Short mmCIF file of C-alpha atoms in Angstrom, two decimals:
data_model
loop_
_atom_site.label_atom_id
_atom_site.label_comp_id
_atom_site.label_asym_id
_atom_site.label_seq_id
_atom_site.Cartn_x
_atom_site.Cartn_y
_atom_site.Cartn_z
CA MET D 1 -28.19 3.62 21.23
CA LEU D 2 -25.89 2.89 23.72
CA ASP D 3 -27.20 -1.18 23.48
CA SER D 4 -26.38 -0.57 19.77
CA ILE D 5 -23.15 0.42 20.18
CA PHE D 6 -21.87 -2.60 22.66
CA THR D 7 -23.25 -5.03 20.60
CA THR D 8 -21.58 -3.55 17.97
CA MET D 9 -18.05 -3.30 19.61
CA GLN D 10 -18.54 -6.80 20.93
CA ILE D 11 -18.98 -8.07 17.10
CA GLN D 12 -16.10 -6.15 15.69
CA TYR D 13 -14.07 -7.84 19.04
CA THR D 14 -15.35 -11.06 17.91
CA MET D 15 -14.44 -10.87 14.13
CA GLU D 16 -10.65 -9.20 15.36
CA VAL D 17 -10.07 -12.46 17.60
CA ASN D 18 -10.93 -14.93 14.91
CA ARG D 19 -8.76 -12.96 12.27
CA PHE D 20 -5.81 -12.50 14.84
CA LEU D 21 -5.93 -16.15 15.40
CA ALA D 22 -6.31 -17.57 11.66
CA SER D 23 -3.23 -15.45 11.42
CA LEU D 24 -0.82 -17.01 14.14
CA ARG D 25 -1.95 -20.40 12.88
CA ARG D 26 -0.53 -19.65 9.64
CA LEU D 27 3.07 -18.52 10.94
CA PRO D 28 6.03 -20.87 10.57
CA LEU D 29 7.18 -22.35 13.46
CA ILE D 30 4.45 -21.15 16.65
CA GLY D 31 1.18 -21.68 13.68
CA LYS D 32 0.99 -25.53 15.42
CA PHE D 33 0.77 -24.36 18.57
CA ILE D 34 -2.33 -22.01 18.20
CA PRO D 35 -5.60 -23.91 19.49
CA SER D 36 -8.17 -23.66 17.29
CA SER D 37 -11.10 -23.19 19.54
CA ASN D 38 -10.30 -19.88 21.90
CA ILE D 39 -13.04 -20.21 23.80
CA LYS D 40 -10.89 -21.28 27.26
CA PHE D 41 -7.84 -19.14 26.63
CA LEU D 42 -9.11 -15.91 27.75
CA TRP D 43 -5.02 -14.59 26.97
CA LEU D 44 -5.73 -15.08 23.54
CA LYS D 45 -8.68 -12.90 23.36
CA ILE D 46 -7.03 -9.93 25.31
CA LEU D 47 -3.77 -10.20 23.33
CA ALA D 48 -6.07 -9.94 19.95
CA MET D 49 -8.09 -7.19 21.45
CA VAL D 50 -4.55 -5.42 21.89
CA TRP D 51 -3.38 -6.11 18.89
CA ALA D 52 -6.64 -4.73 17.04
CA LEU D 53 -6.23 -1.49 18.84
CA ILE D 54 -2.65 -0.79 18.27
CA LYS D 55 -2.55 -1.75 14.82
CA ARG D 56 -6.14 0.45 14.21
CA ALA D 57 -4.12 3.15 16.06
CA LEU D 58 -0.73 2.44 13.98
CA LEU D 59 -3.08 2.33 10.57
CA ALA D 60 -4.89 5.60 11.53
CA PHE D 61 -1.92 7.90 12.41
CA LEU D 62 -0.13 6.39 9.29
CA ILE D 63 -2.59 6.91 6.90
CA HIS D 64 -3.57 10.05 7.88
CA GLY D 65 -0.08 11.11 8.79
CA VAL D 66 0.75 10.68 5.10
CA ILE D 67 -2.70 11.91 3.85
CA SER D 68 -2.23 15.03 5.83
CA PHE D 69 0.98 15.17 4.48
CA VAL D 70 0.29 14.73 0.97
CA ILE D 71 -2.22 17.57 0.33
CA TYR D 72 -1.42 19.95 3.14
CA VAL D 73 2.86 20.42 3.17
CA ILE D 74 3.41 19.27 -0.38
CA PRO D 75 0.81 21.65 -2.49
CA TYR D 76 1.99 24.85 -0.06
CA ILE D 77 5.88 24.47 -0.46
CA SER D 78 5.25 23.40 -4.21
CA MET D 79 3.76 26.77 -4.65
CA LYS D 80 5.65 28.99 -2.32
CA GLU D 81 8.90 27.31 -4.27
CA SER D 82 8.02 27.28 -7.69
CA LEU D 83 5.23 29.88 -8.40
CA LYS D 84 6.94 32.24 -4.83
CA ILE D 85 2.99 32.53 -3.98
CA THR D 86 2.36 34.90 -0.92
CA THR D 87 -0.54 33.38 1.23
CA PRO D 88 0.63 33.30 4.79
CA ALA D 89 0.97 29.93 5.74
CA PRO D 90 -1.71 29.83 8.34
CA CYS D 91 -4.21 31.40 5.78
CA PHE D 92 -3.58 28.54 3.60
CA PHE D 93 -3.58 25.60 6.32
CA MET D 94 -7.60 27.32 7.89
CA MET D 95 -8.85 27.39 4.02
CA ALA D 96 -7.24 24.35 3.36
CA ILE D 97 -9.09 22.68 6.69
CA ILE D 98 -12.41 24.14 5.62
CA LEU D 99 -12.18 23.02 1.44
CA TYR D 100 -11.16 19.23 2.12
CA SER D 101 -13.75 19.07 5.20
CA LEU D 102 -16.53 19.51 2.15
CA ILE D 103 -14.12 17.59 -0.05
CA GLY D 104 -14.57 15.01 2.20
CA ALA D 105 -18.48 15.39 2.94
CA ILE D 106 -19.84 15.47 -0.47
CA ASN D 107 -17.45 12.06 -1.17
CA ASN D 108 -18.69 9.93 2.06
CA THR D 109 -21.12 8.24 0.28
CA THR D 110 -20.59 5.15 2.06
CA THR D 111 -22.61 4.95 5.05
CA PHE D 112 -25.19 2.36 3.69
CA ALA D 113 -22.56 0.30 2.08
CA TYR D 114 -22.47 -3.51 1.97
CA ASN D 115 -19.96 -4.33 4.78
CA GLU D 116 -19.69 -7.47 7.23
CA GLU D 117 -20.48 -5.85 10.33
CA ASN D 118 -23.44 -4.56 9.44
CA TYR D 119 -24.87 -7.16 7.32
CA ILE D 120 -24.84 -9.44 10.95
CA SER D 121 -26.16 -6.53 13.09
CA ILE D 122 -28.87 -5.33 11.13
CA ILE D 123 -29.54 -8.58 8.82
CA LEU D 124 -28.87 -11.70 10.49
CA LEU D 125 -28.96 -10.47 14.40
CA ARG D 126 -31.87 -7.96 13.55
CA MET D 127 -30.83 -5.20 15.62
CA GLU D 128 -32.75 -1.75 15.09
CA SER D 129 -30.89 0.29 12.61
CA LYS D 130 -31.55 3.22 13.34
CA PRO D 131 -29.89 3.76 16.93
CA LEU D 132 -26.51 1.50 15.57
CA LEU D 133 -26.85 3.97 12.25
CA LEU D 134 -26.37 7.24 14.87
CA GLY D 135 -24.15 5.28 17.60
CA ASN D 136 -21.86 3.85 15.14
CA MET D 137 -21.78 7.28 13.18
CA ILE D 138 -20.80 9.44 16.50
CA LEU D 139 -18.58 6.32 17.85
CA LYS D 140 -16.93 5.91 14.44
CA ASN D 141 -15.80 9.51 13.74
CA VAL D 142 -14.58 10.76 17.05
CA VAL D 143 -12.49 7.93 17.35
CA ASN D 144 -10.79 8.70 13.58
CA GLY D 145 -11.39 12.88 14.41
CA LEU D 146 -9.32 11.83 18.16
CA PHE D 147 -6.27 10.29 15.46
CA ILE D 148 -6.46 12.47 13.36
CA LEU D 149 -6.18 15.35 16.06
CA PRO D 150 -2.28 14.80 16.81
CA ILE D 151 -1.63 14.61 13.65
CA MET D 152 -3.12 17.98 12.77
CA LEU D 153 -1.67 20.05 15.42
CA VAL D 154 1.73 19.06 14.99
CA MET D 155 0.96 19.73 11.21
CA GLY D 156 -0.48 23.22 11.96
CA ILE D 157 1.87 24.44 14.52
CA PHE D 158 4.94 23.18 13.20
CA ALA D 159 4.39 23.29 9.37
CA PHE D 160 1.70 25.97 9.09
CA ASP D 161 2.66 28.16 12.26
CA ALA D 162 -1.27 27.64 13.26
CA SER D 163 -2.48 28.80 16.54
CA PRO D 164 -3.82 25.28 18.30
CA LEU D 165 -6.87 26.80 18.52
CA VAL D 166 -7.17 26.57 14.68
CA VAL D 167 -6.76 22.85 14.99
CA LEU D 168 -8.88 22.56 18.35
CA ILE D 169 -12.19 23.95 16.15
CA TYR D 170 -11.25 21.09 13.20
CA LEU D 171 -12.37 18.27 15.45
CA PRO D 172 -16.11 19.16 15.77
CA LEU D 173 -15.81 20.67 11.99
CA TYR D 174 -14.66 17.22 11.08
CA LEU D 175 -17.38 15.79 12.95
CA ALA D 176 -19.87 18.06 10.95
CA CYS D 177 -18.86 17.07 8.08
CA LYS D 178 -19.14 13.30 8.68
CA ILE D 179 -22.53 14.19 9.71
CA ILE D 180 -23.22 16.40 6.38
CA GLY D 181 -21.71 13.06 4.74
CA SER D 182 -23.96 10.90 6.12
CA TRP D 183 -27.07 12.34 5.20
CA ILE D 184 -25.97 13.27 1.80
CA ALA D 185 -25.53 8.93 2.02
CA TYR D 186 -29.33 8.73 3.13
CA LEU D 187 -30.75 10.95 -0.20
CA THR D 188 -28.32 8.70 -2.26
CA VAL D 189 -29.79 5.48 -1.01
CA LYS D 190 -32.94 6.63 -0.02
CA HIS D 191 -33.84 8.16 -4.44
CA ASP D 192 -31.73 5.50 -5.90
CA LEU D 193 -28.98 7.88 -6.77
CA ALA D 194 -25.95 5.83 -6.60
CA GLU D 195 -26.10 4.77 -10.03
CA ASN D 196 -27.14 8.42 -11.27
CA LYS D 197 -24.42 9.03 -13.66
CA THR D 198 -25.79 13.47 -12.89
CA PHE D 199 -25.08 12.86 -9.47
CA ILE D 200 -21.88 10.74 -9.96
CA TRP D 201 -20.99 13.79 -12.20
CA THR D 202 -22.16 16.63 -9.74
CA CYS D 203 -20.03 15.83 -6.72
CA ASN D 204 -17.14 15.02 -8.92
CA ILE D 205 -17.61 18.74 -9.92
CA LEU D 206 -18.18 20.10 -6.68
CA SER D 207 -14.97 18.38 -5.32
CA PHE D 208 -13.16 19.98 -8.40
CA ALA D 209 -14.23 22.99 -7.90
CA ALA D 210 -13.12 23.24 -4.18
CA LEU D 211 -9.65 21.38 -5.57
CA ALA D 212 -9.47 24.43 -8.02
CA LEU D 213 -10.51 26.94 -5.65
CA LEU D 214 -7.71 26.29 -2.97
CA LEU D 215 -5.09 26.17 -5.45
CA GLY D 216 -6.53 29.63 -7.79
CA LEU D 217 -6.92 31.47 -4.63
CA THR D 218 -3.74 29.92 -3.03
CA TYR D 219 -1.82 31.51 -6.69
CA LEU D 220 -3.29 34.70 -6.27
CA GLY D 221 -2.39 35.24 -2.61
CA ILE D 222 -5.77 35.25 -0.80
CA GLY D 223 -6.33 32.84 1.97
CA LEU D 224 -8.39 32.63 5.09
CA SER D 225 -8.37 34.88 8.35
CA PHE D 226 -9.29 33.32 11.43
CA PRO D 227 -12.47 35.35 12.04
CA ALA D 228 -13.67 33.88 8.80
CA TYR D 229 -12.01 30.60 9.40
CA VAL D 230 -14.60 30.63 12.13
CA ILE D 231 -17.79 31.65 10.69
CA VAL D 232 -17.71 29.65 8.50
CA ALA D 233 -16.64 26.80 10.50
CA PHE D 234 -19.88 27.66 12.71
CA MET D 235 -21.81 27.85 9.52
CA ILE D 236 -20.90 23.79 8.70
CA ILE D 237 -21.61 23.43 12.17
CA ALA D 238 -25.02 24.60 12.14
CA LEU D 239 -26.06 22.90 8.72
CA SER D 240 -24.75 19.65 9.89
CA VAL D 241 -26.93 20.40 12.90
CA LEU D 242 -30.02 20.25 10.31
CA ALA D 243 -28.40 17.23 8.81
CA LEU D 244 -28.63 15.67 11.71
CA CYS D 245 -32.50 16.45 12.74
CA ARG D 246 -33.36 14.93 8.79
CA LEU D 247 -31.48 11.75 9.97
CA LEU D 248 -33.40 11.60 13.51
CA ALA D 249 -36.68 12.40 11.89
CA TYR D 250 -36.47 9.12 9.28
CA ASP D 251 -37.84 5.72 10.79
CA ASP D 252 -37.28 3.52 8.40
CA TYR D 253 -33.61 2.42 8.18
CA ASN D 254 -34.10 -0.95 8.66
CA LEU D 255 -36.09 -1.08 5.32
CA MET D 256 -33.47 0.91 3.75
CA TYR D 257 -30.23 -0.79 5.49
CA LYS D 258 -32.32 -4.23 3.85
CA LYS D 259 -32.53 -2.50 0.51
CA ALA D 260 -28.71 -1.31 0.83
CA PHE D 261 -27.95 -5.10 1.86
CA SER D 262 -30.07 -7.08 -0.68
CA VAL D 263 -28.64 -10.21 -2.34
CA GLU D 264 -27.54 -8.91 -5.22
CA SER D 265 -26.17 -5.94 -3.61
CA ALA D 266 -23.90 -8.27 -2.12
CA MET D 267 -23.25 -10.05 -4.90
CA GLU D 268 -22.36 -6.64 -6.87
CA ALA D 269 -20.06 -5.99 -3.92
CA SER D 270 -18.43 -9.37 -4.44
CA GLU D 271 -18.15 -8.39 -8.46
CA LYS D 272 -16.71 -5.09 -7.48
CA ALA D 273 -14.21 -7.48 -5.19
CA GLY D 274 -12.87 -9.67 -8.10
CA LEU D 275 -12.30 -7.07 -10.72
CA LYS D 276 -8.94 -6.77 -9.82
CA LYS D 277 -7.97 -10.79 -10.12
CA ASP D 278 -9.98 -11.04 -12.98
CA ALA D 279 -8.40 -8.05 -15.02
CA LEU D 280 -4.74 -9.21 -14.25
CA VAL D 281 -5.99 -12.48 -15.15
CA THR D 282 -7.22 -11.15 -18.59
CA SER D 283 -4.13 -9.31 -18.83
CA ASN D 284 -1.77 -12.23 -18.34
CA GLN D 285 -4.00 -14.23 -20.42
CA LYS D 286 -2.98 -12.10 -23.20
CA LYS D 287 0.27 -12.20 -22.96
CA ILE D 288 0.88 -15.68 -22.55
CA THR D 289 1.90 -16.81 -26.14
CA ILE D 290 1.38 -20.21 -27.73
CA ASP D 291 3.77 -21.15 -30.27
CA LYS D 292 3.27 -25.04 -30.96
CA GLY D 293 7.06 -24.66 -32.62
CA LYS D 294 8.32 -23.70 -29.16
CA THR D 295 9.22 -26.95 -27.40
CA SER D 296 11.70 -28.04 -24.89
CA ASN D 297 14.42 -31.27 -24.77
CA LYS D 298 14.44 -31.30 -20.67
CA THR D 299 12.56 -33.80 -18.76
CA GLY D 300 10.49 -33.48 -15.41
CA PHE D 301 10.03 -30.44 -13.66
CA GLU D 302 12.95 -28.51 -15.55
CA PHE D 303 10.48 -29.34 -18.72
CA LEU D 304 7.28 -27.69 -16.99
CA HIS D 305 9.03 -24.80 -15.68
CA GLU D 306 10.95 -24.31 -19.58
CA MET D 307 7.39 -24.36 -21.42
CA PHE D 308 6.23 -22.02 -18.16
CA CYS D 309 8.97 -19.43 -18.91
CA ILE D 310 8.13 -19.99 -22.56
CA ARG D 311 4.59 -18.98 -22.29
CA HIS D 312 4.77 -16.53 -20.68
CA ARG D 313 8.16 -14.57 -22.02
CA LYS D 314 5.65 -11.52 -22.41
CA LEU D 315 5.71 -11.46 -19.26
CA LEU D 316 8.89 -11.93 -17.74
CA TYR D 317 11.21 -10.55 -20.72
CA LYS D 318 9.10 -7.17 -21.53
CA PRO D 319 9.39 -5.74 -17.64
CA SER D 320 13.29 -6.44 -18.22
CA PHE D 321 13.62 -5.10 -21.55
CA ILE D 322 11.50 -1.77 -20.53
CA LYS D 323 13.64 -1.59 -17.30
CA SER D 324 16.63 -1.77 -19.51
CA LEU D 325 15.58 0.66 -21.51
CA ILE D 326 14.50 3.39 -18.89
CA ILE D 327 18.15 2.90 -16.94
CA THR D 328 19.42 3.21 -20.17
CA ALA D 329 18.34 6.33 -21.38
CA ILE D 330 18.49 7.66 -17.86
CA GLY D 331 22.14 7.02 -18.03
CA LEU D 332 22.99 8.80 -21.41
CA VAL D 333 21.62 11.58 -20.13
CA VAL D 334 23.29 12.05 -17.23
CA ILE D 335 26.61 10.71 -19.49
CA ILE D 336 26.34 13.50 -21.58
CA TYR D 337 25.70 15.65 -19.01
CA ASP D 338 28.65 15.25 -17.07
CA LEU D 339 31.07 14.58 -20.01
CA THR D 340 30.01 18.12 -21.21
CA LYS D 341 29.81 20.07 -17.99
CA ASN D 342 33.54 18.64 -16.98
CA PRO D 343 34.29 15.78 -17.50
CA PHE D 344 37.34 14.16 -15.19
CA ASN D 345 36.99 16.65 -12.18
CA SER D 346 34.16 16.79 -10.11
CA SER D 347 33.69 17.39 -6.76
CA ASN D 348 30.16 17.29 -6.49
CA TYR D 349 30.04 13.96 -7.87
CA HIS D 350 29.37 11.27 -4.72
CA PRO D 351 28.82 8.23 -5.90
CA VAL D 352 28.96 6.96 -2.03
CA MET D 353 25.06 8.28 -2.56
CA ILE D 354 24.49 6.69 -5.67
CA MET D 355 24.88 3.04 -3.97
CA ARG D 356 22.81 4.13 -1.50
CA LEU D 357 20.30 4.44 -3.50
CA ILE D 358 20.29 1.14 -5.29
CA PRO D 359 18.92 -1.53 -3.02
CA ILE D 360 15.43 0.46 -3.35
CA ALA D 361 15.93 1.06 -6.57
CA ILE D 362 16.02 -2.61 -7.10
CA TYR D 363 13.13 -3.26 -5.16
CA TYR D 364 10.93 -1.20 -6.98
CA PHE D 365 13.00 -2.58 -10.75
CA ASN D 366 13.08 -6.64 -9.65
CA THR D 367 9.45 -8.03 -10.74
CA GLY D 368 9.86 -10.97 -7.87
CA SER D 369 6.67 -9.71 -6.38
CA SER D 370 4.91 -9.62 -9.79
CA ILE D 371 6.04 -12.98 -10.69
CA THR D 372 4.83 -15.07 -7.85
CA SER D 373 1.33 -13.86 -8.65
CA VAL D 374 1.46 -15.30 -12.29
CA MET D 375 3.40 -18.48 -11.19
CA TYR D 376 0.56 -19.09 -8.96
CA ALA D 377 -3.04 -18.15 -10.93
CA ASN D 378 -1.27 -20.12 -13.96
CA CYS D 379 0.37 -23.06 -12.66
CA ASP D 380 0.60 -23.75 -9.11
CA HIS D 381 -3.12 -22.98 -8.01
CA ALA D 382 -4.32 -25.68 -10.31
CA MET D 383 -0.86 -28.18 -9.36
CA LEU D 384 -1.63 -28.10 -6.40
CA THR D 385 -4.74 -30.38 -5.76
CA TYR D 386 -2.07 -32.61 -6.70
CA ASN D 387 -0.23 -34.95 -4.32
CA PHE D 388 3.02 -35.11 -5.97
CA TYR D 389 3.21 -31.91 -6.66
CA ARG D 390 3.02 -30.70 -3.04
CA SER D 391 6.04 -33.31 -2.01
CA LYS D 392 8.98 -31.79 -0.79
CA ALA D 393 11.78 -33.08 -3.64
CA THR D 394 9.12 -31.16 -6.34
CA ILE D 395 8.09 -27.95 -4.11
CA LEU D 396 12.17 -27.84 -3.93
CA LYS D 397 13.45 -28.37 -6.95
CA LEU D 398 11.03 -26.12 -8.54
CA PHE D 399 11.85 -23.44 -6.39
CA ARG D 400 15.43 -23.89 -7.38
CA LEU D 401 14.70 -23.55 -10.81
CA ARG D 402 11.92 -20.51 -10.69
CA VAL D 403 14.75 -18.28 -8.12
CA ARG D 404 17.75 -19.13 -10.74
CA SER D 405 15.15 -17.86 -13.88
CA LEU D 406 14.18 -15.10 -11.91
CA THR D 407 17.55 -13.86 -11.60
CA MET D 408 18.44 -14.03 -14.85
CA TYR D 409 15.59 -12.07 -16.15
CA ASN D 410 16.62 -9.16 -13.60
CA ALA D 411 19.77 -9.89 -13.63
CA PHE D 412 20.61 -7.30 -17.00
CA PRO D 413 19.01 -4.21 -15.80
CA THR D 414 20.72 -4.56 -12.48
CA MET D 415 23.87 -5.01 -14.07
CA LEU D 416 23.17 -2.39 -16.75
CA GLY D 417 22.82 0.23 -13.97
CA GLY D 418 25.96 -0.66 -12.65
CA VAL D 419 27.92 -0.25 -15.96
CA ILE D 420 26.35 3.45 -16.25
CA ILE D 421 28.07 3.85 -12.41
CA CYS D 422 30.95 2.84 -13.42
CA ILE D 423 31.30 5.17 -16.23
CA LEU D 424 30.55 7.60 -14.40
CA ASN D 425 32.75 7.35 -11.84
CA VAL D 426 35.29 7.58 -14.40
CA ILE D 427 34.19 10.56 -16.11
CA ASN D 428 34.28 12.36 -12.75
CA GLY D 429 37.59 10.70 -11.67
CA VAL D 430 36.22 9.55 -8.49
CA ASN D 431 36.92 6.11 -7.47
CA ASP D 432 37.67 4.57 -10.78
CA ASP D 433 40.20 2.46 -10.07
CA ILE D 434 39.97 -1.25 -10.77
CA MET D 435 39.05 -2.61 -7.20
CA SER D 436 36.33 -0.36 -7.08
CA LEU D 437 34.18 -1.06 -10.25
CA ILE D 438 34.59 -4.76 -9.77
CA SER D 439 33.17 -4.36 -6.44
CA ILE D 440 30.09 -1.91 -7.57
CA LEU D 441 29.72 -4.90 -10.46
CA VAL D 442 29.49 -7.43 -7.71
CA SER D 443 27.52 -5.88 -5.03
CA MET D 444 24.96 -5.22 -7.77
CA PHE D 445 24.84 -8.59 -8.98
CA ALA D 446 24.58 -9.52 -5.36
CA LEU D 447 22.01 -7.18 -4.52
CA ASN D 448 19.97 -8.75 -7.80
CA CYS D 449 20.55 -12.65 -5.91
CA LEU D 450 19.50 -11.26 -3.11
CA PHE D 451 15.75 -9.57 -4.11
CA SER D 452 15.44 -12.25 -6.24
CA LEU D 453 15.57 -14.71 -3.71
CA HIS D 454 13.85 -12.74 -1.23
CA TRP D 455 10.18 -12.80 -3.23
CA ILE D 456 10.81 -16.31 -4.30
CA ALA D 457 11.18 -17.27 -0.86
CA MET D 458 8.40 -15.16 0.92
CA TYR D 459 6.26 -16.80 -1.54
CA TYR D 460 7.20 -20.47 -1.02
CA LEU D 461 7.01 -19.66 2.91
CA PHE D 462 3.93 -18.22 3.02
CA GLN D 463 1.64 -18.63 -0.45
CA PRO D 464 0.11 -15.34 0.30
CA TYR D 465 -2.61 -15.35 -2.60
CA THR D 466 -6.29 -17.64 -2.49
CA ALA D 467 -8.00 -18.19 -6.03
CA ASP D 468 -9.25 -15.00 -7.03
CA LEU D 469 -5.37 -13.35 -5.82
CA LYS D 470 -6.49 -12.36 -2.75
CA GLY D 471 -4.12 -11.70 -0.05
CA THR D 472 -3.95 -14.04 2.72
CA SER D 473 -1.49 -13.80 5.27
CA LYS D 474 -0.62 -10.06 7.13
CA LEU D 475 3.07 -11.32 7.55
CA TYR D 476 3.80 -11.28 4.00
CA GLY D 477 2.82 -7.77 3.30
CA VAL D 478 4.31 -7.09 6.80
CA ILE D 479 7.65 -8.27 5.62
CA GLY D 480 7.52 -6.47 2.31
CA PHE D 481 6.85 -3.37 4.12
CA LEU D 482 9.76 -3.66 6.49
CA THR D 483 11.68 -4.99 3.34
CA TYR D 484 11.46 -1.06 2.11
CA TRP D 485 12.04 0.34 5.04
CA VAL D 486 15.24 -1.05 5.25
CA CYS D 487 16.20 -0.05 1.79
CA TYR D 488 14.99 3.42 2.77
CA MET D 489 16.76 3.26 5.84
CA LEU D 490 20.39 2.26 4.18
CA TYR D 491 19.69 5.66 1.53
CA SER D 492 18.19 8.22 4.28
CA SER D 493 20.36 7.50 7.55
CA ASP D 494 23.94 8.55 7.74
CA ILE D 495 25.04 5.29 9.08
CA ILE D 496 27.53 5.28 5.93
CA LYS D 497 28.43 9.28 5.45
CA PRO D 498 28.83 10.40 1.60
CA ASP D 499 32.47 10.43 1.85
CA SER D 500 33.27 6.99 3.15
CA PRO D 501 35.11 4.57 1.21
CA LEU D 502 33.00 3.44 -1.78
CA THR D 503 34.11 -0.30 -1.43
CA ILE D 504 33.29 -0.40 2.36
CA LEU D 505 29.35 -0.02 1.23
CA CYS D 506 29.98 -2.77 -1.53
CA LEU D 507 31.37 -5.07 1.03
CA ILE D 508 28.09 -4.41 3.11
CA TYR D 509 26.02 -4.78 0.50
CA ILE D 510 27.95 -8.46 -0.54
CA ALA D 511 28.02 -9.57 3.56
CA ILE D 512 23.79 -9.17 3.92
CA THR D 513 23.62 -11.38 0.72
CA LEU D 514 26.05 -13.90 2.14
CA VAL D 515 24.28 -13.53 5.45
CA TYR D 516 20.68 -13.80 4.36
CA TYR D 517 21.43 -16.55 0.76
CA PRO D 518 21.52 -19.20 3.31
CA VAL D 519 19.11 -18.41 6.06
CA ALA D 520 16.24 -18.10 3.21
CA LEU D 521 17.42 -21.21 1.76
CA LEU D 522 17.78 -22.91 4.77
CA LEU D 523 13.82 -21.77 6.10
CA VAL D 524 12.61 -22.62 2.59
CA LYS D 525 14.10 -25.92 2.91
CA ARG D 526 12.46 -27.06 6.11
CA MET D 527 8.98 -24.43 6.05
CA ALA D 528 8.08 -24.36 2.65
CA PRO D 529 6.92 -28.23 2.23
CA LYS D 530 4.53 -27.60 4.86
CA HIS D 531 3.52 -24.17 4.09
CA PHE D 532 3.13 -24.12 -0.04
CA LYS D 533 -0.30 -25.20 -0.39
CA ASN D 534 -3.76 -24.07 -1.55
CA HIS D 535 -6.07 -22.03 1.17
#
């Protein structure tokens, strides 16, 4: 079993090294210095392994932290404030641990699902599947459990005032439920239950029943005491021992894995992976307008770009129209409320707080990231096969046209929001002088220009799409996350106080745009001709 674990770890290590090096080679500036062969470069292997460990730890903490907060903290706080429940926090926490663990066991049917590591180990290298299955099941779940433990410990102590012993019992309980889940997966593959609708509906009903039981008992003020928690946990652990014995008693895992990893299964997994792309392409094709009566009197690439905009006007104008309606509806509700409450004299109205929210709102409302995928799927993927389309002059020409068009499409809802903020300022008698109102409108337009340029620039610098619209650039995703994080920090941090002058915040937005714009244009001018290509 240990040999199988070590061999699998070596396979995973090699795959992580190759993925890391492939990502480095796609980076601007430093990509050309990364060797195509890493056999002689031990430091690259060590760096890749360290990065893989850090990435796994960060992702585990982030994902489990968010999930734990959503399924534990938010339901309890919401029910406590809205329904005035009387269930003690530790009792709710212990009951939630038990029921969520059982839900995870019921739905953990991926032990025998197709994945690249197991396919290489069992099918290509012909490793013994039984020790590999059991060893990986124990190793993977122990590592995940250790990642989850500190999150549960912090949440249990500080959010639910639970004893540390409750969380320490959670670790063997987590492992026990994973073993039970593997046994259910074993039964699913052995008896061909994966496509059985009765079995699927039974699992879904049991999951919803457990969730309804948690919410219902909490609403009634019923929780789980510590002795009951220990008894139920012990029963689940005992059941997992029986499940592990059943897994150990079965010997022909090779046949089961070959059945799961058949050519048909691999093709089915590949087809499922492409469903999202097919759905996007089908949706886009339905929105493409072919009107022979509409044409353009422009020439060259301006004609190509304008015809693309004409054919995709539903994709370009409809989101802008819908966002404008949403902004108008929200604005009218707020304006009417302010007019009926206490017009021209409101001490609770803080325009700085509203303006701090604007970057994250524009981040979500801006259509740049979705439009770039349409540009690639319906235009650039085919055109990039021609040499003239990959020339520097062509790339920069289309880049300028697309930035200008995207800025225009996003300008109307953005400026509409700016006008509504100005009206609210006048109604509430706060920052209603002409300079403040002009600074609001100018800063809103500046942010619109910044985000419109940002997504197009990232598209040209990294070209993150393949033919099936799968993302190939990790850095593209990281920059997208960092962009959101910066917008969120501008809203949540106290760098700009609510009572600060509004003009200062508007000038900060304008200054950021004036700094970002030439830097992004310079990077695109130098790097886009090298990186804007098919993968």
